[in-house]
């Protein structure tokens, strides 16, 4: 186990592998790989070590969270639409027991009403939305402070 306590699991959920193809007016034209490349750089600049995971399968997302206590010190999560209704993923994030920040690329508070609900309320150190890639940097900054890095 790393003694640095600087490992951040960056987790993307359902449909986020479609970045670059889905609704570019809302989500921009960058692909998930391009996002991950930049997030990796932001993390390094902040003294954090990012690892990446994406799945379209809710159970796999939960199982990855179950392994977080062994693999990471903090979680940066964009669970896509699951953020609005998956109590299973909320419970799994709770089980992970690590500092977490919720990020959304789009401004979920100013879209359809159902997107303003978040299952992560009360569990995450911050919820950042509507800032695109910059939101991920902001989320990493919050986690660096939480981890004392
Ligand atoms: C999203 C917002 C969600 O409402 C949506 O279902 C997504 C992406 C975002 O990053 O803006 O898939 O999490």
Tab-separated table of N, CA and C and ligand atoms in Angstrom:
chain	number	residue	atom	x	y	z
A	1	UNK	N	0.838	-1.204	0.000
A	1	UNK	CA	0.000	0.000	0.000
A	1	UNK	C	0.875	1.257	0.000
A	2	UNK	N	0.489	2.215	-0.824
A	2	UNK	CA	1.243	3.474	-0.860
A	2	UNK	C	1.102	4.197	0.475
A	3	UNK	N	2.199	4.775	0.967
A	3	UNK	CA	2.106	5.498	2.236
A	3	UNK	C	1.739	6.959	1.995
A	4	UNK	N	1.674	7.354	0.716
A	4	UNK	CA	1.454	8.768	0.411
A	4	UNK	C	-0.001	9.201	0.599
A	5	UNK	N	-0.935	8.250	0.597
A	5	UNK	CA	-2.358	8.597	0.713
A	5	UNK	C	-2.761	9.659	-0.308
A	6	UNK	N	-2.377	9.441	-1.541
A	6	UNK	CA	-2.681	10.426	-2.585
A	6	UNK	C	-3.360	9.803	-3.803
A	7	UNK	N	-3.885	8.586	-3.635
A	7	UNK	CA	-4.454	7.882	-4.796
A	7	UNK	C	-5.946	8.198	-4.955
A	8	UNK	N	-6.297	8.707	-6.126
A	8	UNK	CA	-7.703	9.065	-6.384
A	8	UNK	C	-8.268	8.167	-7.482
A	9	UNK	N	-9.355	7.474	-7.164
A	9	UNK	CA	-10.077	6.694	-8.176
A	9	UNK	C	-11.045	7.642	-8.879
A	10	UNK	N	-10.836	7.824	-10.180
A	10	UNK	CA	-11.710	8.694	-10.982
A	10	UNK	C	-12.685	7.783	-11.722
A	11	UNK	N	-13.950	7.835	-11.316
A	11	UNK	CA	-14.920	6.858	-11.800
A	11	UNK	C	-16.008	7.505	-12.655
A	12	UNK	N	-16.159	6.987	-13.867
A	12	UNK	CA	-17.214	7.457	-14.766
A	12	UNK	C	-18.245	6.348	-14.967
A	13	UNK	N	-19.502	6.736	-14.890
A	13	UNK	CA	-20.571	5.752	-15.020
A	13	UNK	C	-21.197	5.731	-16.399
A	14	UNK	N	-22.442	5.330	-16.381
A	14	UNK	CA	-23.175	4.977	-17.593
A	14	UNK	C	-23.220	6.112	-18.638
A	15	UNK	N	-22.898	5.733	-19.864
A	15	UNK	CA	-22.930	6.605	-21.061
A	15	UNK	C	-21.794	7.613	-21.142
A	16	UNK	N	-20.933	7.652	-20.144
A	16	UNK	CA	-19.847	8.635	-20.232
A	16	UNK	C	-18.739	8.175	-21.182
A	17	UNK	N	-18.777	6.911	-21.584
A	17	UNK	CA	-17.874	6.459	-22.659
A	17	UNK	C	-18.312	7.027	-24.007
A	18	UNK	N	-19.475	7.666	-24.058
A	18	UNK	CA	-19.990	8.257	-25.301
A	18	UNK	C	-19.628	9.739	-25.432
A	19	UNK	N	-18.841	10.252	-24.493
A	19	UNK	CA	-18.399	11.652	-24.610
A	19	UNK	C	-17.719	11.842	-25.958
A	20	UNK	N	-17.978	13.007	-26.563
A	20	UNK	CA	-17.436	13.247	-27.900
A	20	UNK	C	-18.471	12.932	-28.963
A	21	UNK	N	-19.412	12.020	-28.635
A	21	UNK	CA	-20.478	11.658	-29.570
A	21	UNK	C	-21.823	12.144	-29.094
A	22	UNK	N	-21.991	12.275	-27.750
A	22	UNK	CA	-23.333	12.587	-27.245
A	22	UNK	C	-23.482	14.091	-27.057
A	23	UNK	N	-24.523	14.616	-27.580
A	23	UNK	CA	-24.945	15.997	-27.358
A	23	UNK	C	-23.792	16.982	-27.147
A	24	UNK	N	-22.993	17.257	-28.194
A	24	UNK	CA	-21.811	18.114	-28.005
A	24	UNK	C	-22.139	19.514	-27.479
A	25	UNK	N	-23.386	19.984	-27.712
A	25	UNK	CA	-23.750	21.319	-27.186
A	25	UNK	C	-23.773	21.312	-25.663
A	26	UNK	N	-24.058	20.152	-25.089
A	26	UNK	CA	-24.105	20.045	-23.624
A	26	UNK	C	-22.790	19.532	-23.072
A	27	UNK	N	-22.213	18.529	-23.743
A	27	UNK	CA	-21.050	17.842	-23.168
A	27	UNK	C	-19.732	18.171	-23.868
A	28	UNK	N	-19.783	18.989	-24.935
A	28	UNK	CA	-18.544	19.315	-25.639
A	28	UNK	C	-18.122	18.200	-26.582
A	29	UNK	N	-16.947	18.348	-27.148
A	29	UNK	CA	-16.507	17.404	-28.181
A	29	UNK	C	-15.374	16.488	-27.708
A	30	UNK	N	-14.850	16.719	-26.518
A	30	UNK	CA	-13.760	15.860	-26.036
A	30	UNK	C	-14.263	14.464	-25.725
A	31	UNK	N	-13.424	13.485	-25.979
A	31	UNK	CA	-13.757	12.094	-25.662
A	31	UNK	C	-13.398	11.811	-24.204
A	32	UNK	N	-13.837	10.659	-23.718
A	32	UNK	CA	-13.500	10.280	-22.348
A	32	UNK	C	-11.982	10.125	-22.193
A	33	UNK	N	-11.321	9.568	-23.207
A	33	UNK	CA	-9.855	9.423	-23.113
A	33	UNK	C	-9.183	10.777	-22.982
A	34	UNK	N	-9.689	11.757	-23.732
A	34	UNK	CA	-9.107	13.107	-23.637
A	34	UNK	C	-9.358	13.699	-22.249
A	35	UNK	N	-10.546	13.493	-21.718
A	35	UNK	CA	-10.827	13.916	-20.334
A	35	UNK	C	-9.834	13.263	-19.377
A	36	UNK	N	-9.700	11.949	-19.510
A	36	UNK	CA	-8.845	11.217	-18.560
A	36	UNK	C	-7.388	11.689	-18.639
A	37	UNK	N	-6.932	11.967	-19.847
A	37	UNK	CA	-5.557	12.445	-20.023
A	37	UNK	C	-5.346	13.743	-19.249
A	38	UNK	N	-6.314	14.673	-19.393
A	38	UNK	CA	-6.194	15.975	-18.709
A	38	UNK	C	-6.347	15.832	-17.197
A	39	UNK	N	-7.260	14.969	-16.793
A	39	UNK	CA	-7.473	14.757	-15.339
A	39	UNK	C	-6.205	14.173	-14.720
A	40	UNK	N	-5.571	13.272	-15.448
A	40	UNK	CA	-4.311	12.687	-14.974
A	40	UNK	C	-3.263	13.779	-14.766
A	41	UNK	N	-3.203	14.729	-15.706
A	41	UNK	CA	-2.250	15.850	-15.584
A	41	UNK	C	-2.594	16.754	-14.404
A	42	UNK	N	-3.884	17.096	-14.270
A	42	UNK	CA	-4.303	17.940	-13.132
A	42	UNK	C	-3.881	17.273	-11.830
A	43	UNK	N	-4.150	15.976	-11.753
A	43	UNK	CA	-3.853	15.232	-10.519
A	43	UNK	C	-2.361	15.318	-10.221
A	44	UNK	N	-1.550	15.072	-11.241
A	44	UNK	CA	-0.095	15.097	-11.036
A	44	UNK	C	0.359	16.469	-10.542
A	45	UNK	N	-0.203	17.521	-11.135
A	45	UNK	CA	0.156	18.887	-10.702
A	45	UNK	C	-0.168	19.123	-9.231
A	46	UNK	N	-1.197	18.427	-8.740
A	46	UNK	CA	-1.627	18.606	-7.342
A	46	UNK	C	-0.975	17.596	-6.396
A	47	UNK	N	-0.099	16.746	-6.951
A	47	UNK	CA	0.548	15.731	-6.103
A	47	UNK	C	-0.326	14.517	-5.860
A	48	UNK	N	-1.314	14.319	-6.730
A	48	UNK	CA	-2.211	13.164	-6.607
A	48	UNK	C	-1.920	12.153	-7.709
A	49	UNK	N	-2.302	10.916	-7.436
A	49	UNK	CA	-2.110	9.855	-8.431
A	49	UNK	C	-3.496	9.350	-8.828
A	50	UNK	N	-3.883	9.611	-10.084
A	50	UNK	CA	-5.235	9.243	-10.518
A	50	UNK	C	-5.249	7.880	-11.196
A	51	UNK	N	-6.296	7.098	-10.916
A	51	UNK	CA	-6.552	5.883	-11.688
A	51	UNK	C	-7.967	5.998	-12.238
A	52	UNK	N	-8.247	5.299	-13.317
A	52	UNK	CA	-9.492	5.545	-14.047
A	52	UNK	C	-10.315	4.283	-14.239
A	53	UNK	N	-11.629	4.478	-14.196
A	53	UNK	CA	-12.558	3.362	-14.394
A	53	UNK	C	-13.829	3.899	-15.023
A	54	UNK	N	-14.343	3.177	-16.003
A	54	UNK	CA	-15.665	3.504	-16.579
A	54	UNK	C	-16.387	2.202	-16.884
A	55	UNK	N	-17.673	2.187	-16.600
A	55	UNK	CA	-18.495	1.042	-16.996
A	55	UNK	C	-19.920	1.512	-17.245
A	56	UNK	N	-20.638	0.719	-18.053
A	56	UNK	CA	-22.066	0.964	-18.247
A	56	UNK	C	-22.904	-0.001	-17.409
A	57	UNK	N	-22.238	-0.772	-16.531
A	57	UNK	CA	-22.915	-1.803	-15.746
A	57	UNK	C	-22.911	-1.421	-14.262
A	58	UNK	N	-24.097	-1.225	-13.724
A	58	UNK	CA	-24.232	-0.727	-12.352
A	58	UNK	C	-23.539	-1.633	-11.331
A	59	UNK	N	-23.701	-2.952	-11.492
A	59	UNK	CA	-23.083	-3.891	-10.547
A	59	UNK	C	-21.563	-3.795	-10.579
A	60	UNK	N	-21.004	-3.618	-11.772
A	60	UNK	CA	-19.543	-3.469	-11.881
A	60	UNK	C	-19.075	-2.186	-11.192
A	61	UNK	N	-19.886	-1.143	-11.323
A	61	UNK	CA	-19.540	0.130	-10.680
A	61	UNK	C	-19.510	-0.069	-9.162
A	62	UNK	N	-20.526	-0.780	-8.638
A	62	UNK	CA	-20.572	-1.065	-7.192
A	62	UNK	C	-19.367	-1.909	-6.784
A	63	UNK	N	-19.045	-2.929	-7.563
A	63	UNK	CA	-17.935	-3.818	-7.185
A	63	UNK	C	-16.602	-3.076	-7.204
A	64	UNK	N	-16.450	-2.149	-8.124
A	64	UNK	CA	-15.215	-1.336	-8.136
A	64	UNK	C	-15.145	-0.502	-6.853
A	65	UNK	N	-16.296	0.062	-6.452
A	65	UNK	CA	-16.332	0.840	-5.200
A	65	UNK	C	-16.016	-0.048	-3.993
A	66	UNK	N	-16.461	-1.302	-4.039
A	66	UNK	CA	-16.161	-2.218	-2.925
A	66	UNK	C	-14.653	-2.417	-2.770
A	67	UNK	N	-13.924	-2.345	-3.875
A	67	UNK	CA	-12.466	-2.560	-3.823
A	67	UNK	C	-11.694	-1.284	-3.491
A	68	UNK	N	-12.379	-0.141	-3.474
A	68	UNK	CA	-11.699	1.140	-3.240
A	68	UNK	C	-10.862	1.165	-1.954
A	69	UNK	N	-11.329	0.576	-0.833
A	69	UNK	CA	-10.496	0.642	0.372
A	69	UNK	C	-9.083	0.087	0.162
A	70	UNK	N	-8.936	-0.851	-0.782
A	70	UNK	CA	-7.601	-1.402	-1.064
A	70	UNK	C	-6.880	-0.651	-2.174
A	71	UNK	N	-7.614	0.050	-3.024
A	71	UNK	CA	-6.984	0.583	-4.235
A	71	UNK	C	-6.827	2.101	-4.273
A	72	UNK	N	-7.548	2.823	-3.403
A	72	UNK	CA	-7.518	4.292	-3.509
A	72	UNK	C	-7.739	4.936	-2.148
A	73	UNK	N	-7.392	6.216	-2.086
A	73	UNK	CA	-7.564	6.995	-0.847
A	73	UNK	C	-8.737	7.959	-0.939
A	74	UNK	N	-9.229	8.179	-2.161
A	74	UNK	CA	-10.336	9.116	-2.369
A	74	UNK	C	-10.987	8.795	-3.712
A	75	UNK	N	-12.191	9.314	-3.886
A	75	UNK	CA	-12.962	9.012	-5.105
A	75	UNK	C	-13.480	10.311	-5.726
A	76	UNK	N	-13.279	10.435	-7.045
A	76	UNK	CA	-13.882	11.520	-7.826
A	76	UNK	C	-14.882	10.835	-8.746
A	77	UNK	N	-16.167	11.128	-8.545
A	77	UNK	CA	-17.173	10.311	-9.218
A	77	UNK	C	-18.114	11.136	-10.091
A	78	UNK	N	-18.216	10.724	-11.355
A	78	UNK	CA	-19.286	11.186	-12.232
A	78	UNK	C	-20.047	9.940	-12.653
A	79	UNK	N	-21.132	9.665	-11.950
A	79	UNK	CA	-21.871	8.424	-12.188
A	79	UNK	C	-22.930	8.581	-13.283
A	80	UNK	N	-22.917	9.707	-14.004
A	80	UNK	CA	-23.907	9.910	-15.066
A	80	UNK	C	-25.314	9.855	-14.489
A	81	UNK	N	-26.247	9.282	-15.243
A	81	UNK	CA	-27.656	9.251	-14.808
A	81	UNK	C	-27.844	8.474	-13.503
A	82	UNK	N	-26.964	7.532	-13.196
A	82	UNK	CA	-27.093	6.796	-11.923
A	82	UNK	C	-27.079	7.745	-10.727
A	83	UNK	N	-26.394	8.877	-10.887
A	83	UNK	CA	-26.312	9.866	-9.791
A	83	UNK	C	-27.690	10.278	-9.299
A	84	UNK	N	-28.693	10.154	-10.182
A	84	UNK	CA	-30.014	10.677	-9.866
A	84	UNK	C	-30.967	9.627	-9.301
A	85	UNK	N	-30.574	8.345	-9.366
A	85	UNK	CA	-31.531	7.335	-8.861
A	85	UNK	C	-30.923	6.077	-8.280
A	86	UNK	N	-29.612	5.865	-8.380
A	86	UNK	CA	-29.076	4.568	-7.934
A	86	UNK	C	-28.680	4.581	-6.459
A	87	UNK	N	-29.612	4.154	-5.625
A	87	UNK	CA	-29.326	4.061	-4.188
A	87	UNK	C	-28.299	2.969	-3.933
A	88	UNK	N	-28.201	1.997	-4.828
A	88	UNK	CA	-27.178	0.945	-4.694
A	88	UNK	C	-25.782	1.556	-4.805
A	89	UNK	N	-25.625	2.490	-5.720
A	89	UNK	CA	-24.306	3.128	-5.881
A	89	UNK	C	-24.028	4.059	-4.711
A	90	UNK	N	-25.043	4.733	-4.203
A	90	UNK	CA	-24.829	5.546	-2.993
A	90	UNK	C	-24.322	4.654	-1.860
A	91	UNK	N	-25.003	3.509	-1.655
A	91	UNK	CA	-24.582	2.611	-0.570
A	91	UNK	C	-23.159	2.122	-0.791
A	92	UNK	N	-22.815	1.807	-2.037
A	92	UNK	CA	-21.466	1.302	-2.331
A	92	UNK	C	-20.414	2.387	-2.076
A	93	UNK	N	-20.743	3.633	-2.377
A	93	UNK	CA	-19.802	4.732	-2.096
A	93	UNK	C	-19.636	4.892	-0.584
A	94	UNK	N	-20.722	4.678	0.142
A	94	UNK	CA	-20.676	4.734	1.605
A	94	UNK	C	-19.769	3.617	2.130
A	95	UNK	N	-19.925	2.423	1.583
A	95	UNK	CA	-19.087	1.277	1.975
A	95	UNK	C	-17.605	1.584	1.695
A	96	UNK	N	-17.333	2.262	0.579
A	96	UNK	CA	-15.936	2.597	0.221
A	96	UNK	C	-15.287	3.394	1.354
A	97	UNK	N	-16.062	4.249	1.987
A	97	UNK	CA	-15.603	4.927	3.195
A	97	UNK	C	-14.434	5.887	2.999
A	98	UNK	N	-14.297	6.429	1.819
A	98	UNK	CA	-13.198	7.372	1.532
A	98	UNK	C	-13.777	8.732	1.159
A	99	UNK	N	-12.995	9.798	1.324
A	99	UNK	CA	-13.485	11.110	0.881
A	99	UNK	C	-13.859	11.067	-0.599
A	100	UNK	N	-14.980	11.697	-0.926
A	100	UNK	CA	-15.448	11.646	-2.314
A	100	UNK	C	-15.985	13.003	-2.747
A	101	UNK	N	-15.857	13.268	-4.040
A	101	UNK	CA	-16.444	14.464	-4.653
A	101	UNK	C	-17.226	14.013	-5.874
A	102	UNK	N	-18.412	14.603	-6.041
A	102	UNK	CA	-19.287	14.314	-7.194
A	102	UNK	C	-19.085	15.402	-8.245
A	103	UNK	N	-18.874	14.989	-9.473
A	103	UNK	CA	-18.677	15.959	-10.563
A	103	UNK	C	-19.672	15.674	-11.684
A	104	UNK	N	-20.177	16.735	-12.287
A	104	UNK	CA	-20.954	16.612	-13.520
A	104	UNK	C	-20.421	17.628	-14.510
A	105	UNK	N	-20.296	17.212	-15.734
A	105	UNK	CA	-19.799	18.103	-16.791
A	105	UNK	C	-20.824	19.213	-17.041
A	106	UNK	N	-22.089	18.826	-17.129
A	106	UNK	CA	-23.155	19.792	-17.426
A	106	UNK	C	-23.733	20.365	-16.131
A	107	UNK	N	-24.534	21.412	-16.287
A	107	UNK	CA	-25.122	22.105	-15.133
A	107	UNK	C	-26.430	21.394	-14.764
A	108	UNK	N	-26.313	20.333	-13.970
A	108	UNK	CA	-27.485	19.484	-13.704
A	108	UNK	C	-28.616	20.229	-12.983
A	109	UNK	N	-28.288	21.310	-12.289
A	109	UNK	CA	-29.318	22.068	-11.559
A	109	UNK	C	-30.206	22.868	-12.508
A	110	UNK	N	-29.736	23.077	-13.720
A	110	UNK	CA	-30.507	23.887	-14.665
A	110	UNK	C	-30.881	23.126	-15.934
A	111	UNK	N	-31.152	21.819	-15.750
A	111	UNK	CA	-31.661	21.027	-16.875
A	111	UNK	C	-33.010	20.448	-16.425
A	112	UNK	N	-33.327	19.217	-16.841
A	112	UNK	CA	-34.599	18.625	-16.394
A	112	UNK	C	-34.593	18.476	-14.865
A	113	UNK	N	-35.797	18.569	-14.262
A	113	UNK	CA	-35.900	18.497	-12.795
A	113	UNK	C	-35.236	17.253	-12.221
A	114	UNK	N	-35.412	16.103	-12.882
A	114	UNK	CA	-34.890	14.850	-12.313
A	114	UNK	C	-33.375	14.872	-12.184
A	115	UNK	N	-32.710	15.725	-12.955
A	115	UNK	CA	-31.243	15.763	-12.860
A	115	UNK	C	-30.763	16.553	-11.639
A	116	UNK	N	-31.662	17.278	-10.997
A	116	UNK	CA	-31.207	18.043	-9.823
A	116	UNK	C	-31.205	17.178	-8.557
A	117	UNK	N	-31.778	15.969	-8.643
A	117	UNK	CA	-31.712	15.031	-7.510
A	117	UNK	C	-30.352	14.339	-7.530
A	118	UNK	N	-29.719	14.232	-6.363
A	118	UNK	CA	-28.474	13.456	-6.310
A	118	UNK	C	-28.513	12.470	-5.157
A	119	UNK	N	-28.258	11.197	-5.486
A	119	UNK	CA	-28.224	10.163	-4.434
A	119	UNK	C	-27.019	10.344	-3.506
A	120	UNK	N	-26.064	11.168	-3.900
A	120	UNK	CA	-24.831	11.313	-3.115
A	120	UNK	C	-24.904	12.431	-2.072
A	121	UNK	N	-26.051	13.127	-2.030
A	121	UNK	CA	-26.195	14.240	-1.059
A	121	UNK	C	-25.846	13.761	0.349
A	122	UNK	N	-25.050	14.540	1.049
A	122	UNK	CA	-24.703	14.213	2.426
A	122	UNK	C	-23.536	13.259	2.556
A	123	UNK	N	-23.111	12.689	1.426
A	123	UNK	CA	-22.027	11.694	1.458
A	123	UNK	C	-20.734	12.253	0.869
A	124	UNK	N	-20.876	13.241	-0.004
A	124	UNK	CA	-19.699	13.765	-0.703
A	124	UNK	C	-19.248	15.098	-0.097
A	125	UNK	N	-17.958	15.361	-0.217
A	125	UNK	CA	-17.396	16.607	0.319
A	125	UNK	C	-17.823	17.798	-0.523
A	126	UNK	N	-18.101	17.568	-1.803
A	126	UNK	CA	-18.547	18.652	-2.689
A	126	UNK	C	-19.252	18.055	-3.897
A	127	UNK	N	-20.153	18.859	-4.468
A	127	UNK	CA	-20.799	18.502	-5.739
A	127	UNK	C	-20.507	19.647	-6.697
A	128	UNK	N	-19.864	19.339	-7.802
A	128	UNK	CA	-19.450	20.384	-8.742
A	128	UNK	C	-20.102	20.079	-10.086
A	129	UNK	N	-20.830	21.039	-10.646
A	129	UNK	CA	-21.452	20.754	-11.936
A	129	UNK	C	-21.437	21.978	-12.830
A	130	UNK	N	-21.469	21.709	-14.135
A	130	UNK	CA	-21.576	22.779	-15.116
A	130	UNK	C	-20.263	23.451	-15.459
A	131	UNK	N	-19.139	22.852	-15.048
A	131	UNK	CA	-17.848	23.485	-15.310
A	131	UNK	C	-16.965	22.665	-16.248
A	132	UNK	N	-17.551	21.636	-16.866
A	132	UNK	CA	-16.774	20.814	-17.796
A	132	UNK	C	-15.536	20.248	-17.140
A	133	UNK	N	-14.437	20.268	-17.898
A	133	UNK	CA	-13.159	19.728	-17.407
A	133	UNK	C	-12.660	20.462	-16.162
A	134	UNK	N	-12.901	21.775	-16.114
A	134	UNK	CA	-12.450	22.555	-14.940
A	134	UNK	C	-13.060	22.017	-13.643
A	135	UNK	N	-14.274	21.453	-13.734
A	135	UNK	CA	-14.930	20.904	-12.549
A	135	UNK	C	-14.136	19.750	-11.956
A	136	UNK	N	-13.472	19.003	-12.827
A	136	UNK	CA	-12.662	17.877	-12.342
A	136	UNK	C	-11.427	18.406	-11.602
A	137	UNK	N	-10.830	19.469	-12.127
A	137	UNK	CA	-9.673	20.058	-11.425
A	137	UNK	C	-10.104	20.560	-10.040
A	138	UNK	N	-11.270	21.246	-10.029
A	138	UNK	CA	-11.787	21.744	-8.752
A	138	UNK	C	-12.049	20.583	-7.780
A	139	UNK	N	-12.606	19.507	-8.303
A	139	UNK	CA	-12.878	18.330	-7.467
A	139	UNK	C	-11.597	17.739	-6.909
A	140	UNK	N	-10.566	17.683	-7.738
A	140	UNK	CA	-9.269	17.159	-7.272
A	140	UNK	C	-8.677	18.072	-6.206
A	141	UNK	N	-8.877	19.379	-6.364
A	141	UNK	CA	-8.363	20.320	-5.342
A	141	UNK	C	-9.037	20.060	-3.994
A	142	UNK	N	-10.353	19.830	-4.033
A	142	UNK	CA	-11.079	19.524	-2.788
A	142	UNK	C	-10.512	18.242	-2.168
A	143	UNK	N	-10.299	17.227	-3.003
A	143	UNK	CA	-9.793	15.950	-2.468
A	143	UNK	C	-8.368	16.081	-1.934
A	144	UNK	N	-7.541	16.882	-2.608
A	144	UNK	CA	-6.165	17.098	-2.117
A	144	UNK	C	-6.221	17.704	-0.727
A	145	UNK	N	-7.132	18.646	-0.523
A	145	UNK	CA	-7.274	19.257	0.818
A	145	UNK	C	-7.759	18.215	1.819
A	146	UNK	N	-8.747	17.416	1.411
A	146	UNK	CA	-9.278	16.367	2.314
A	146	UNK	C	-8.181	15.395	2.730
A	147	UNK	N	-7.285	15.103	1.785
A	147	UNK	CA	-6.228	14.108	2.042
A	147	UNK	C	-4.984	14.738	2.699
A	148	UNK	N	-4.980	16.056	2.764
A	148	UNK	CA	-3.813	16.732	3.327
A	148	UNK	C	-2.585	16.648	2.437
A	149	UNK	N	-2.826	16.586	1.115
A	149	UNK	CA	-1.697	16.504	0.156
A	149	UNK	C	-1.297	17.908	-0.261
B	1	LIG	C1	-23.791	14.014	-16.270
B	1	LIG	C2	-25.195	14.586	-16.001
B	1	LIG	C3	-26.215	13.486	-15.905
B	1	LIG	O1	-27.512	14.039	-15.670
B	1	LIG	C4	-26.263	12.686	-17.187
B	1	LIG	O2	-27.183	11.633	-17.068
B	1	LIG	C5	-24.914	12.209	-17.601
B	1	LIG	C6	-23.788	13.112	-17.475
B	1	LIG	C7	-22.777	15.138	-16.508
B	1	LIG	O3	-21.581	14.853	-16.427
B	1	LIG	O4	-23.163	16.261	-16.809
B	1	LIG	O5	-24.765	11.105	-18.114
B	1	LIG	O6	-23.388	13.290	-15.123
